[in-house]
Amino acid sequence: MLTLLSMFYYICLRRRSRSGTRGEALTSRRAMESGQRATLPISVEVEQYAKEVLDFSSHYGSENSMSYTMWNLAGMPNVYPSSGDFTQTAVFRAYGVWWEQCASAPLPFRRTPKAFHSQDYIELAFEEPVYPTAVEVLETYHPGAIVQIMACSLNPFSQNPPTDVRWEVLWAEEPTKVLTPQARQFSPSIKQLSFPTNLIRVEVNSSLLKYYTELDAVVLRGQKERPILSRYRMPRIDICDLRDSDEELSDPGASFRQAGDGKHINLGNGYFDKLPYELIQLIVSHLTLPDLCRLTQTCKLLSQHCCDPLQYIQLSLQPYWARLSDTSLSHLQGRCTLLQRLNLSWTGNRGALTLTGFSSFMKACGGSLVGLELSCCHFLSEPCLEVISQTCPGLQELNLSSCDRLHPQAFTHISKLTRLRRLVLYRTRIEQTAMLRILTFCIELRHLNLGSCVMIEDYDVVASMLAVRCRSLRSLDLWRCRSLSERGLAELAAGCRLLEELDLGWCSTLQSSSGCFQHLARNLQCLRKLFLTANRTVCDSDIEELAANCPALQHLDILGTRMVSSSSLRKLLQACPKLLLLDVSFCAQVDARIVQELCGLFPNVAIKKSFTQ
């Protein structure tokens, strides 16, 4: 490894010599400053709120309303400086670690960089492009989720978009745990940009939060003219760009150099190349993908190890979404012949990936795929899904979450993936006909997410088909599925008795008076997670039935019910020793005093009670 360091140092010296010495750079900078300090123009700072929400990964609200949706981030604040749970704010779909602990959660990808923390994002367009001096986010409830703020060179309102779209990080940090849920104005120190921007991206990680984070508005401050002192950039060595040094690395005589006394000095790999192949493979497997690609350029031995297809059985490109292109996939194509799990979530938008580049990669590398993550991939089209169905016959997991620009007809191709076990269609435009076709042929489904799929007209028909065709179903997400009735729920409970997770949040057509929830508890005794969010009719009888029949229950959300008392909650907490999460927010008969008492009796359970000031 000493040889590698020596070679890198030699490359750095050569690059620095080309760009000038540090002394020359400082002299040049001082000359520029002294010549222009007296004539610096006065630049007025512009303050503007977001004009439009362009894209986002998830939200708590409905596609057909404004309550708790990301669209609330457009315009001036509605709530700030008030604190609490307000429907006029923007709320992401998940928080905490509860979702990661569920059986329906995908396994994490290896080689995910430690610096990549983002779980959700939102992109905002502003009226005027400026050189940013500050970005302020008004957080009104449980702050601390923001981990990265980025700016884009693209003007989303321009009629002539540039061919080269650049994203720059203005600020980034690890997730933080804020002790108070009170509102705050978050304004981190940001770096200067070399281009004006009116497109800002905010990325969040809510894993450390005790409840949903709520955002009210985003303010962009900046100057229309570029600050003079930021126009000069100190020459620096870019570790990411070693292309100019290829000739040094390919020099066949580089491992031997002649000393002054005429003797040859061996600068080879020493004993490193004598290590077992498997051991070097293990060492290399701990590198991130960019480091793996850089190490390929050092020597033939390490190039062989870094290009070994065994290093690319799992490949997550989501952390590099801002730089990924057709060219990137082309370079990786030859190494991914044994690829089994691929994560392309968030990638390819605004023309970065095309049908040609994606199809070429899938045809070369899709034969062994069992898992494919494509969340928020707006480059996808019907031909893309057709390519997936043709090239990935063994695919078992497919995530199309928030691919809301896919034409409804495109989803019919999923029915050809008959080995599917996990299918995520959250916030897509899938229609009932395509969904029934998928259920007809994909009978091995274990996990299905149909949350916020508003174009399915009759969920009773879907539930009936699930009960007949997918009896091995383990998890089902029907978040905000408004057409599900007691009849469809009864058929589902009778046919899918292995269900462990069931999300019926905001399914307002279900009425407890019909006995549907009690029937559900008697039939689904393996339940670990049950969300009955915002169903006002849930009552003590339903809770007592869950206590009697579902001892493995871990997560229960009954937010908003008016008919559950503390006595039935005590029975539930005593009968379900594995319970980890209980959300009783806005439950009329459960006040803060009762929650405090229950928390004292059952300290291992996170009992949630939100508030509004």
Coordinates of C-alpha atoms in Angstrom, one line a residue:
M1 CA 0.0 0.0 0.0
L2 CA 3.0 2.3 0.5
T3 CA 3.6 2.0 -3.3
L4 CA 0.0 3.3 -3.9
L5 CA 0.6 6.3 -1.6
S6 CA 3.9 7.1 -3.4
M7 CA 2.2 7.0 -6.8
F8 CA -0.6 9.2 -5.7
Y9 CA 1.8 11.7 -4.2
Y10 CA 3.7 11.8 -7.5
I11 CA 0.5 12.4 -9.4
C12 CA -0.5 15.2 -7.1
L13 CA 2.9 17.0 -7.6
R14 CA 2.5 16.8 -11.4
R15 CA -1.0 18.2 -11.2
R16 CA 0.0 21.1 -8.9
S17 CA 2.9 22.0 -11.2
R18 CA 0.5 22.3 -14.1
S19 CA -1.9 24.6 -12.2
G20 CA 0.7 26.9 -10.6
T21 CA 2.3 27.1 -7.2
R22 CA 0.5 28.2 -4.1
G23 CA 2.6 31.3 -3.9
E24 CA 1.6 32.4 -7.4
A25 CA -2.0 31.7 -6.6
L26 CA -1.9 33.9 -3.5
T27 CA -0.1 36.7 -5.3
S28 CA -2.6 36.6 -8.1
R29 CA -5.5 36.7 -5.6
R30 CA -4.0 39.6 -3.6
A31 CA -3.5 41.6 -6.9
M32 CA -7.1 41.0 -7.9
E33 CA -8.5 42.0 -4.4
S34 CA -6.4 45.2 -4.2
G35 CA -7.4 46.2 -7.7
Q36 CA -11.1 45.7 -7.2
R37 CA -11.7 46.4 -3.5
A38 CA -12.4 50.1 -4.1
T39 CA -14.9 49.4 -6.8
L40 CA -17.0 46.6 -5.3
P41 CA -20.6 47.1 -6.5
I42 CA -23.3 47.1 -3.9
S43 CA -25.5 44.0 -4.4
V44 CA -28.9 43.9 -2.9
E45 CA -29.9 40.7 -1.2
V46 CA -33.1 39.1 -2.5
E47 CA -35.4 37.2 -0.1
Q48 CA -37.9 34.8 -1.7
Y49 CA -40.2 32.0 -0.6
A50 CA -40.6 28.8 -2.7
K51 CA -42.8 29.4 -5.8
E52 CA -43.5 25.8 -6.7
V53 CA -42.9 22.3 -5.4
L54 CA -41.3 20.3 -8.2
D55 CA -40.7 16.9 -6.8
F56 CA -40.7 14.9 -3.5
S57 CA -40.2 11.3 -2.3
S58 CA -43.2 10.9 0.0
H59 CA -45.8 12.8 2.1
Y60 CA -48.3 12.0 4.8
G61 CA -51.2 13.7 3.1
S62 CA -53.5 12.7 0.3
E63 CA -52.9 13.2 -3.4
N64 CA -56.3 15.0 -3.6
S65 CA -56.0 17.5 -0.8
M66 CA -53.6 20.0 0.8
S67 CA -53.5 18.6 4.4
Y68 CA -50.0 17.4 5.5
T69 CA -48.8 17.5 1.9
M70 CA -45.5 18.7 0.4
W71 CA -47.4 21.3 -1.6
N72 CA -47.8 23.3 1.6
L73 CA -44.1 24.3 1.3
A74 CA -44.9 26.6 -1.6
G75 CA -45.4 30.2 -0.6
M76 CA -45.3 32.1 2.7
P77 CA -45.5 30.3 6.1
N78 CA -48.9 29.2 7.3
V79 CA -48.1 28.3 10.9
Y80 CA -44.7 29.6 12.0
P81 CA -43.8 30.7 14.7
S82 CA -46.5 28.4 16.3
S83 CA -45.5 24.9 17.3
G84 CA -47.4 21.7 17.1
D85 CA -49.3 19.4 14.7
F86 CA -50.9 21.4 11.9
T87 CA -52.5 20.2 8.7
Q88 CA -51.2 23.2 6.8
T89 CA -47.6 22.0 7.0
A90 CA -45.5 19.6 4.9
V91 CA -45.1 16.1 6.5
F92 CA -43.1 13.1 5.2
R93 CA -44.6 9.6 5.3
A94 CA -42.4 8.1 8.0
Y95 CA -40.3 8.8 11.1
G96 CA -38.2 7.0 13.7
V97 CA -36.9 3.5 13.2
W98 CA -40.3 1.7 13.2
W99 CA -40.5 1.3 9.5
E100 CA -37.0 -0.1 9.2
Q101 CA -37.8 -2.8 11.8
C102 CA -40.8 -4.2 9.9
A103 CA -40.6 -7.4 7.8
S104 CA -41.7 -5.4 4.7
A105 CA -38.6 -3.2 4.9
P106 CA -35.9 -4.0 2.3
L107 CA -32.5 -5.2 3.5
P108 CA -29.8 -2.4 3.5
F109 CA -27.3 -2.3 0.7
R110 CA -23.6 -2.9 1.3
R111 CA -21.2 -0.2 0.4
T112 CA -23.6 2.6 1.3
P113 CA -21.3 5.5 2.2
K114 CA -21.4 6.5 5.8
A115 CA -21.9 10.1 4.8
F116 CA -25.1 9.3 3.0
H117 CA -28.0 9.7 5.4
S118 CA -30.9 10.9 3.3
Q119 CA -34.2 9.0 3.4
D120 CA -36.6 11.6 1.8
Y121 CA -36.3 14.7 -0.2
I122 CA -38.2 17.7 -1.7
E123 CA -37.2 20.0 -4.6
L124 CA -38.4 23.6 -4.6
A125 CA -38.4 26.2 -7.4
F126 CA -38.0 29.9 -6.6
E127 CA -38.8 32.9 -8.8
E128 CA -35.4 34.4 -9.4
P129 CA -32.0 32.7 -9.7
V130 CA -29.6 34.1 -7.1
Y131 CA -26.2 33.4 -5.7
P132 CA -27.3 32.0 -2.3
T133 CA -26.2 33.6 0.9
A134 CA -28.7 31.7 3.2
V135 CA -31.3 29.0 3.1
E136 CA -33.8 29.1 5.9
V137 CA -36.2 26.2 6.7
L138 CA -39.1 26.9 9.1
E139 CA -39.7 23.8 11.1
T140 CA -42.8 23.8 13.2
Y141 CA -42.8 20.4 14.9
H142 CA -40.1 17.9 15.9
P143 CA -37.2 19.7 14.1
G144 CA -33.8 18.1 13.3
A145 CA -34.5 15.9 10.3
I146 CA -32.7 18.0 7.7
V147 CA -29.4 16.4 6.7
Q148 CA -28.5 18.1 3.4
I149 CA -29.4 21.1 1.3
M150 CA -28.4 21.3 -2.4
A151 CA -28.6 23.7 -5.2
C152 CA -29.0 23.1 -9.0
S153 CA -27.7 25.0 -11.9
L154 CA -30.9 24.3 -13.9
N155 CA -33.5 27.0 -14.0
P156 CA -36.8 25.0 -14.0
F157 CA -38.7 27.9 -15.6
S158 CA -36.2 28.4 -18.5
Q159 CA -37.3 27.5 -22.0
N160 CA -33.7 26.5 -22.9
P161 CA -32.4 24.1 -20.2
P162 CA -28.7 23.5 -20.2
T163 CA -27.3 20.2 -21.3
D164 CA -25.0 19.9 -18.3
V165 CA -27.1 20.0 -15.0
R166 CA -25.0 20.4 -11.9
W167 CA -25.9 19.9 -8.3
E168 CA -23.8 21.3 -5.5
V169 CA -24.1 20.6 -1.8
L170 CA -24.7 23.9 0.2
W171 CA -24.7 22.2 3.5
A172 CA -24.6 18.6 4.9
E173 CA -24.6 17.1 8.3
E174 CA -25.4 13.9 10.2
P175 CA -28.9 13.4 11.6
T176 CA -29.4 15.2 14.9
K177 CA -31.7 14.6 17.8
V178 CA -33.4 17.9 18.9
L179 CA -34.6 17.6 22.5
T180 CA -37.6 19.9 22.1
P181 CA -40.4 19.5 19.5
Q182 CA -40.9 23.3 19.4
A183 CA -40.7 25.4 16.2
R184 CA -37.4 26.8 15.0
Q185 CA -35.9 28.6 12.1
F186 CA -33.1 26.5 10.7
S187 CA -30.5 28.4 8.8
P188 CA -27.1 26.6 8.6
S189 CA -24.0 28.2 7.2
I190 CA -23.8 27.4 3.5
K191 CA -20.9 27.5 1.0
Q192 CA -20.7 29.9 -1.9
L193 CA -21.7 28.8 -5.4
S194 CA -20.1 29.6 -8.7
F195 CA -23.5 29.7 -10.4
P196 CA -26.9 31.3 -9.7
T197 CA -29.7 29.0 -8.6
N198 CA -33.5 29.0 -8.1
L199 CA -33.8 25.2 -7.5
I200 CA -33.2 24.0 -4.0
R201 CA -33.3 20.5 -2.7
V202 CA -33.8 19.6 1.0
E203 CA -33.1 16.1 2.1
V204 CA -34.1 14.6 5.4
N205 CA -33.5 11.7 7.7
S206 CA -36.2 11.3 10.4
S207 CA -34.8 8.1 12.0
L208 CA -33.9 9.9 15.3
L209 CA -37.2 11.8 15.7
K210 CA -39.8 10.8 18.2
Y211 CA -42.6 11.9 15.9
Y212 CA -43.3 13.3 12.4
T213 CA -41.3 16.4 11.5
E214 CA -43.4 19.3 10.0
L215 CA -42.0 22.0 7.7
D216 CA -43.9 25.2 7.0
A217 CA -41.8 27.2 4.5
V218 CA -38.4 27.6 2.9
V219 CA -36.7 30.9 2.4
L220 CA -33.9 31.5 -0.2
R221 CA -31.7 34.5 0.3
G222 CA -29.1 35.6 -2.2
Q223 CA -27.7 38.2 -4.6
K224 CA -28.4 38.5 -8.3
E225 CA -24.8 39.4 -9.1
R226 CA -22.0 37.1 -8.2
P227 CA -19.9 38.3 -5.3
I228 CA -16.5 39.5 -6.6
L229 CA -14.3 37.6 -4.1
S230 CA -16.0 34.3 -5.0
R231 CA -15.1 34.6 -8.6
Y232 CA -11.5 33.5 -8.0
R233 CA -11.1 29.9 -7.0
M234 CA -7.8 28.6 -5.5
P235 CA -6.3 25.8 -7.7
R236 CA -6.8 22.5 -6.0
I237 CA -6.1 18.9 -6.6
D238 CA -9.3 17.0 -7.3
I239 CA -8.9 13.5 -6.0
C240 CA -11.9 12.5 -8.0
D241 CA -10.3 13.3 -11.4
L242 CA -7.2 11.2 -12.1
R243 CA -7.6 11.0 -15.9
D244 CA -4.6 13.2 -16.6
S245 CA -2.4 10.7 -14.8
D246 CA -3.2 7.6 -16.8
E247 CA 0.2 7.6 -18.5
E248 CA 2.0 7.4 -15.2
L249 CA 0.0 4.5 -14.1
S250 CA 0.4 2.6 -17.3
D251 CA 4.2 3.1 -17.4
P252 CA 5.6 -0.5 -17.6
G253 CA 8.8 0.5 -16.0
A254 CA 7.2 2.4 -13.1
S255 CA 7.8 -0.5 -10.6
F256 CA 11.7 -0.2 -11.1
R257 CA 13.6 3.0 -11.0
Q258 CA 17.4 3.6 -11.2
A259 CA 19.0 5.2 -8.2
G260 CA 22.0 7.6 -8.4
D261 CA 24.6 4.8 -7.9
G262 CA 23.2 2.8 -10.8
K263 CA 21.3 0.2 -8.7
H264 CA 17.7 -0.7 -9.5
I265 CA 15.3 0.0 -6.7
N266 CA 12.2 -2.2 -6.5
L267 CA 9.1 -0.1 -6.0
G268 CA 6.6 -3.0 -6.6
N269 CA 3.8 -4.3 -4.4
G270 CA 6.1 -5.9 -1.9
Y271 CA 4.3 -8.9 -0.4
F272 CA 0.8 -7.5 -1.0
D273 CA 0.4 -9.5 -4.3
K274 CA 1.3 -12.6 -2.4
L275 CA -1.8 -12.4 -0.3
P276 CA -4.6 -15.0 -1.1
Y277 CA -7.0 -13.7 -3.7
E278 CA -9.9 -14.1 -1.4
L279 CA -8.2 -12.0 1.3
I280 CA -7.6 -9.1 -1.1
Q281 CA -11.2 -9.4 -2.2
L282 CA -12.3 -9.1 1.4
I283 CA -10.1 -6.0 1.9
V284 CA -11.4 -4.4 -1.3
S285 CA -15.1 -5.1 -0.4
H286 CA -14.9 -2.5 2.4
L287 CA -14.4 0.3 -0.1
T288 CA -17.2 2.6 -1.3
L289 CA -18.0 2.6 -5.0
P290 CA -16.0 5.8 -5.9
D291 CA -13.0 4.5 -4.0
L292 CA -13.3 1.2 -5.7
C293 CA -13.3 2.9 -9.1
R294 CA -10.3 5.1 -8.2
L295 CA -8.3 2.1 -6.9
T296 CA -8.8 0.4 -10.3
Q297 CA -6.4 3.0 -11.8
T298 CA -3.5 2.2 -9.5
C299 CA -2.1 -1.1 -10.8
K300 CA -3.1 -4.2 -12.7
L301 CA -3.3 -6.3 -9.6
L302 CA -5.8 -4.1 -7.8
S303 CA -7.6 -3.3 -11.1
Q304 CA -8.3 -7.0 -11.4
H305 CA -9.7 -7.2 -7.9
C306 CA -11.8 -4.0 -8.3
C307 CA -13.3 -5.1 -11.6
D308 CA -14.2 -8.6 -10.3
P309 CA -17.9 -9.1 -10.7
L310 CA -18.1 -10.6 -7.2
Q311 CA -17.6 -7.1 -5.9
Y312 CA -20.8 -6.0 -7.7
I313 CA -23.3 -8.5 -6.5
Q314 CA -25.0 -5.6 -4.7
L315 CA -24.9 -2.1 -6.2
S316 CA -26.5 1.0 -4.7
L317 CA -26.2 4.0 -6.9
Q318 CA -28.8 6.1 -5.0
P319 CA -26.1 8.0 -3.0
Y320 CA -24.6 9.2 -6.3
W321 CA -27.9 10.2 -8.0
A322 CA -26.7 13.7 -8.7
R323 CA -23.8 12.5 -10.9
L324 CA -25.1 9.3 -12.4
S325 CA -25.6 9.2 -16.2
D326 CA -25.7 6.8 -19.1
T327 CA -21.9 7.0 -19.3
S328 CA -21.7 5.9 -15.6
L329 CA -23.9 2.8 -16.3
S330 CA -21.8 2.0 -19.4
H331 CA -18.6 2.0 -17.4
L332 CA -20.1 -0.3 -14.7
Q333 CA -21.8 -2.6 -17.2
G334 CA -18.8 -4.9 -17.7
R335 CA -18.4 -5.4 -14.0
C336 CA -22.0 -6.2 -13.1
T337 CA -22.5 -9.5 -14.9
L338 CA -23.3 -11.2 -11.5
L339 CA -25.5 -8.4 -10.2
Q340 CA -28.3 -9.5 -7.9
R341 CA -29.5 -6.4 -6.1
L342 CA -29.6 -2.9 -7.7
N343 CA -30.7 0.4 -6.2
L344 CA -31.3 3.2 -8.8
S345 CA -33.7 5.2 -6.6
W346 CA -33.7 9.0 -7.2
T347 CA -31.5 8.6 -10.2
G348 CA -31.8 9.6 -13.9
N349 CA -34.1 12.6 -13.6
R350 CA -33.9 15.6 -16.0
G351 CA -32.4 13.6 -18.8
A352 CA -29.5 12.1 -16.8
L353 CA -30.6 8.6 -17.8
T354 CA -32.2 7.6 -21.0
L355 CA -34.1 4.6 -22.3
T356 CA -31.1 3.6 -24.4
G357 CA -28.6 3.7 -21.5
F358 CA -31.0 2.0 -19.0
S359 CA -32.0 -0.7 -21.5
S360 CA -28.4 -1.5 -22.4
F361 CA -27.4 -1.9 -18.8
M362 CA -30.4 -4.1 -17.9
K363 CA -29.9 -6.3 -21.0
A364 CA -26.3 -6.9 -20.0
C365 CA -26.7 -7.1 -16.2
G366 CA -30.4 -7.9 -15.4
G367 CA -30.3 -11.7 -15.9
S368 CA -29.4 -12.5 -12.3
L369 CA -31.3 -9.6 -10.6
V370 CA -33.6 -10.5 -7.7
G371 CA -34.0 -7.0 -6.3
L372 CA -34.5 -3.7 -8.1
E373 CA -35.2 -0.3 -6.3
L374 CA -36.5 2.4 -8.6
S375 CA -38.1 4.9 -6.2
C376 CA -38.7 8.4 -7.7
C377 CA -37.1 7.5 -11.0
H378 CA -38.9 9.8 -13.4
F379 CA -37.0 8.7 -16.4
L380 CA -38.9 5.5 -16.4
S381 CA -41.4 4.9 -19.2
E382 CA -43.4 1.9 -20.5
P383 CA -40.6 0.7 -22.6
C384 CA -38.3 0.7 -19.5
L385 CA -40.8 -1.6 -17.6
E386 CA -41.0 -3.8 -20.7
V387 CA -37.3 -4.2 -20.7
I388 CA -37.3 -5.1 -17.0
S389 CA -40.0 -7.7 -17.6
Q390 CA -38.0 -9.2 -20.4
T391 CA -34.5 -9.2 -18.9
C392 CA -35.2 -10.0 -15.2
P393 CA -37.1 -13.3 -15.2
G394 CA -36.0 -14.0 -11.6
L395 CA -36.9 -10.6 -10.1
Q396 CA -38.4 -11.0 -6.6
E397 CA -38.4 -7.4 -5.4
L398 CA -39.5 -4.2 -7.3
N399 CA -39.9 -0.8 -5.8
L400 CA -41.6 1.9 -8.0
S401 CA -42.5 4.2 -5.1
S402 CA -43.4 7.7 -6.2
C403 CA -42.9 7.0 -9.9
D404 CA -46.0 9.1 -10.4
R405 CA -45.3 10.0 -14.0
L406 CA -45.5 6.5 -15.3
H407 CA -48.4 5.9 -17.6
P408 CA -51.0 3.6 -16.2
Q409 CA -50.6 1.2 -19.1
A410 CA -47.0 0.6 -18.2
F411 CA -47.8 -1.4 -15.1
T412 CA -49.3 -4.3 -17.1
H413 CA -45.7 -5.4 -17.8
I414 CA -45.2 -6.2 -14.1
S415 CA -47.5 -9.2 -14.5
K416 CA -44.8 -11.0 -16.4
L417 CA -42.5 -11.0 -13.3
T418 CA -44.2 -14.1 -11.9
R419 CA -41.6 -14.6 -9.1
L420 CA -42.3 -11.3 -7.4
R421 CA -42.4 -11.4 -3.6
R422 CA -42.2 -7.7 -2.8
L423 CA -43.9 -4.9 -4.8
V424 CA -44.1 -1.3 -3.8
L425 CA -46.4 0.9 -5.9
Y426 CA -46.9 3.8 -3.4
R427 CA -48.0 7.0 -5.1
T428 CA -48.2 5.6 -8.6
R429 CA -50.9 5.9 -11.2
I430 CA -51.6 2.2 -11.5
E431 CA -55.2 1.4 -12.4
Q432 CA -57.5 -1.5 -11.3
T433 CA -57.2 -3.5 -14.5
A434 CA -53.4 -3.6 -14.3
M435 CA -53.5 -4.4 -10.6
L436 CA -55.8 -7.4 -11.1
R437 CA -53.6 -8.7 -13.9
I438 CA -50.6 -8.5 -11.6
L439 CA -52.4 -10.4 -8.8
T440 CA -53.5 -13.0 -11.3
F441 CA -50.0 -14.0 -12.3
C442 CA -47.8 -12.9 -9.3
I443 CA -49.2 -15.4 -6.8
E444 CA -45.9 -15.5 -4.7
L445 CA -46.3 -12.0 -3.4
R446 CA -45.4 -11.6 0.3
H447 CA -45.3 -7.8 0.6
L448 CA -47.5 -5.3 -1.3
N449 CA -47.7 -1.5 -1.0
L450 CA -50.6 0.2 -2.6
G451 CA -50.6 3.3 -0.4
S452 CA -52.0 6.5 -2.1
C453 CA -52.8 4.7 -5.4
V454 CA -55.8 6.9 -6.1
M455 CA -56.6 5.6 -9.6
I456 CA -57.7 2.2 -8.3
E457 CA -61.5 2.6 -8.2
D458 CA -62.7 -0.4 -6.2
Y459 CA -60.4 -1.8 -3.5
D460 CA -62.9 -4.4 -2.5
V461 CA -62.2 -6.2 -5.8
V462 CA -58.5 -5.9 -5.2
A463 CA -58.9 -7.3 -1.6
S464 CA -61.0 -10.2 -2.9
M465 CA -58.4 -11.1 -5.5
L466 CA -55.6 -10.9 -2.9
A467 CA -57.6 -13.3 -0.7
V468 CA -57.9 -15.8 -3.5
R469 CA -54.5 -15.5 -5.3
C470 CA -52.0 -14.3 -2.6
R471 CA -52.6 -16.4 0.5
S472 CA -49.0 -16.1 1.6
L473 CA -49.1 -12.3 1.9
R474 CA -47.3 -11.0 4.9
S475 CA -47.7 -7.3 4.6
L476 CA -50.2 -5.0 2.9
D477 CA -50.2 -1.2 2.8
L478 CA -53.6 0.3 1.9
W479 CA -52.8 3.8 3.2
R480 CA -55.5 6.3 2.1
C481 CA -57.4 3.7 0.0
R482 CA -60.8 5.3 0.3
S483 CA -63.0 2.7 -1.4
L484 CA -62.3 -0.3 0.8
S485 CA -65.4 -1.4 2.7
E486 CA -66.2 -3.9 5.4
R487 CA -66.9 -6.6 2.8
G488 CA -63.5 -6.3 1.2
L489 CA -61.7 -6.3 4.6
A490 CA -63.6 -9.4 5.7
E491 CA -62.6 -11.3 2.6
L492 CA -59.0 -10.2 3.0
A493 CA -58.9 -11.3 6.6
A494 CA -60.4 -14.7 5.7
G495 CA -58.0 -15.4 2.8
C496 CA -54.7 -13.9 3.9
R497 CA -54.4 -15.2 7.5
L498 CA -50.6 -15.0 7.5
L499 CA -50.7 -11.2 7.4
E500 CA -48.3 -9.6 9.9
E501 CA -48.5 -5.9 8.8
L502 CA -51.7 -4.1 7.7
D503 CA -51.9 -0.4 7.1
L504 CA -55.5 0.9 6.9
G505 CA -54.7 4.5 7.8
W506 CA -57.2 7.1 6.6
C507 CA -59.5 4.4 5.1
S508 CA -62.5 6.4 6.1
T509 CA -65.1 4.0 4.6
L510 CA -64.5 1.4 7.3
Q511 CA -66.9 1.5 10.3
S512 CA -66.2 -0.2 13.6
S513 CA -70.0 -0.6 14.1
S514 CA -70.0 -3.3 11.4
G515 CA -67.6 -5.4 13.6
C516 CA -65.0 -5.4 10.8
F517 CA -62.0 -4.6 13.2
Q518 CA -63.0 -7.3 15.7
H519 CA -63.4 -9.9 12.9
L520 CA -59.9 -8.7 11.7
A521 CA -58.4 -9.3 15.1
R522 CA -59.8 -12.8 15.4
N523 CA -58.6 -13.9 11.9
L524 CA -55.2 -12.3 11.8
Q525 CA -53.5 -13.5 15.0
C526 CA -50.0 -13.1 13.6
L527 CA -50.4 -9.3 13.4
R528 CA -47.3 -7.3 14.4
K529 CA -48.3 -4.0 12.9
L530 CA -51.8 -2.5 12.5
F531 CA -52.4 1.1 11.5
L532 CA -56.0 2.4 11.9
T533 CA -55.0 6.0 11.6
A534 CA -57.7 8.7 11.6
N535 CA -60.6 6.2 11.9
R536 CA -62.9 8.0 14.3
T537 CA -65.0 4.9 15.0
V538 CA -62.4 2.6 16.6
C539 CA -63.7 1.7 20.0
D540 CA -62.8 -0.2 23.2
S541 CA -64.2 -3.4 21.9
D542 CA -61.8 -3.4 19.0
I543 CA -58.8 -2.7 21.3
E544 CA -59.9 -5.5 23.6
E545 CA -60.2 -7.9 20.7
L546 CA -56.7 -7.1 19.6
A547 CA -55.5 -7.7 23.2
A548 CA -57.2 -11.1 23.3
N549 CA -56.0 -12.4 19.8
C550 CA -52.8 -10.6 18.8
P551 CA -50.1 -11.1 21.4
A552 CA -47.3 -10.5 18.9
L553 CA -48.5 -6.9 18.2
Q554 CA -45.6 -4.4 18.0
H555 CA -47.0 -1.3 16.3
L556 CA -50.5 0.1 16.7
D557 CA -51.7 3.5 15.4
I558 CA -55.2 4.6 16.4
L559 CA -54.7 8.3 16.0
G560 CA -57.8 10.4 16.0
T561 CA -60.4 8.0 17.5
R562 CA -62.9 9.4 20.0
M563 CA -64.1 6.2 21.5
V564 CA -61.0 4.5 23.1
S565 CA -60.5 4.8 26.9
S566 CA -57.5 4.3 29.1
S567 CA -58.9 1.0 30.5
S568 CA -58.8 -0.8 27.1
L569 CA -55.3 0.6 26.5
R570 CA -54.1 -0.9 29.8
K571 CA -55.5 -4.3 28.7
L572 CA -53.7 -4.0 25.4
L573 CA -50.4 -3.1 27.0
Q574 CA -50.6 -5.9 29.5
A575 CA -51.6 -8.5 26.8
C576 CA -49.0 -7.5 24.2
P577 CA -45.6 -7.6 25.8
K578 CA -43.8 -7.0 22.5
L579 CA -45.6 -3.7 21.8
L580 CA -43.1 -1.0 20.8
L581 CA -45.2 1.8 19.3
L582 CA -48.6 3.1 20.3
D583 CA -49.9 6.3 18.7
V584 CA -52.9 7.8 20.5
S585 CA -52.6 11.3 19.2
F586 CA -55.8 13.3 19.1
C587 CA -57.7 10.5 20.9
A588 CA -60.4 12.4 22.7
Q589 CA -60.5 10.2 25.9
V590 CA -56.7 9.9 26.3
D591 CA -55.2 13.1 27.7
A592 CA -51.6 13.9 28.5
R593 CA -52.0 12.8 32.1
I594 CA -53.2 9.3 31.1
V595 CA -50.3 9.0 28.6
Q596 CA -47.8 10.0 31.3
E597 CA -49.2 7.4 33.6
L598 CA -49.1 4.6 30.9
C599 CA -45.5 5.6 30.0
G600 CA -44.6 5.1 33.7
L601 CA -46.2 1.7 33.8
F602 CA -44.9 0.5 30.4
P603 CA -41.6 2.2 29.9
N604 CA -40.6 0.0 26.9
V605 CA -43.5 1.3 24.8
A606 CA -43.2 4.5 22.8
I607 CA -46.6 6.1 23.4
K608 CA -47.2 9.0 21.0
K609 CA -49.4 12.0 21.8
S610 CA -49.0 15.0 19.5
F611 CA -50.2 18.5 20.4
T612 CA -51.3 21.8 18.8
Q613 CA -50.5 25.2 20.3

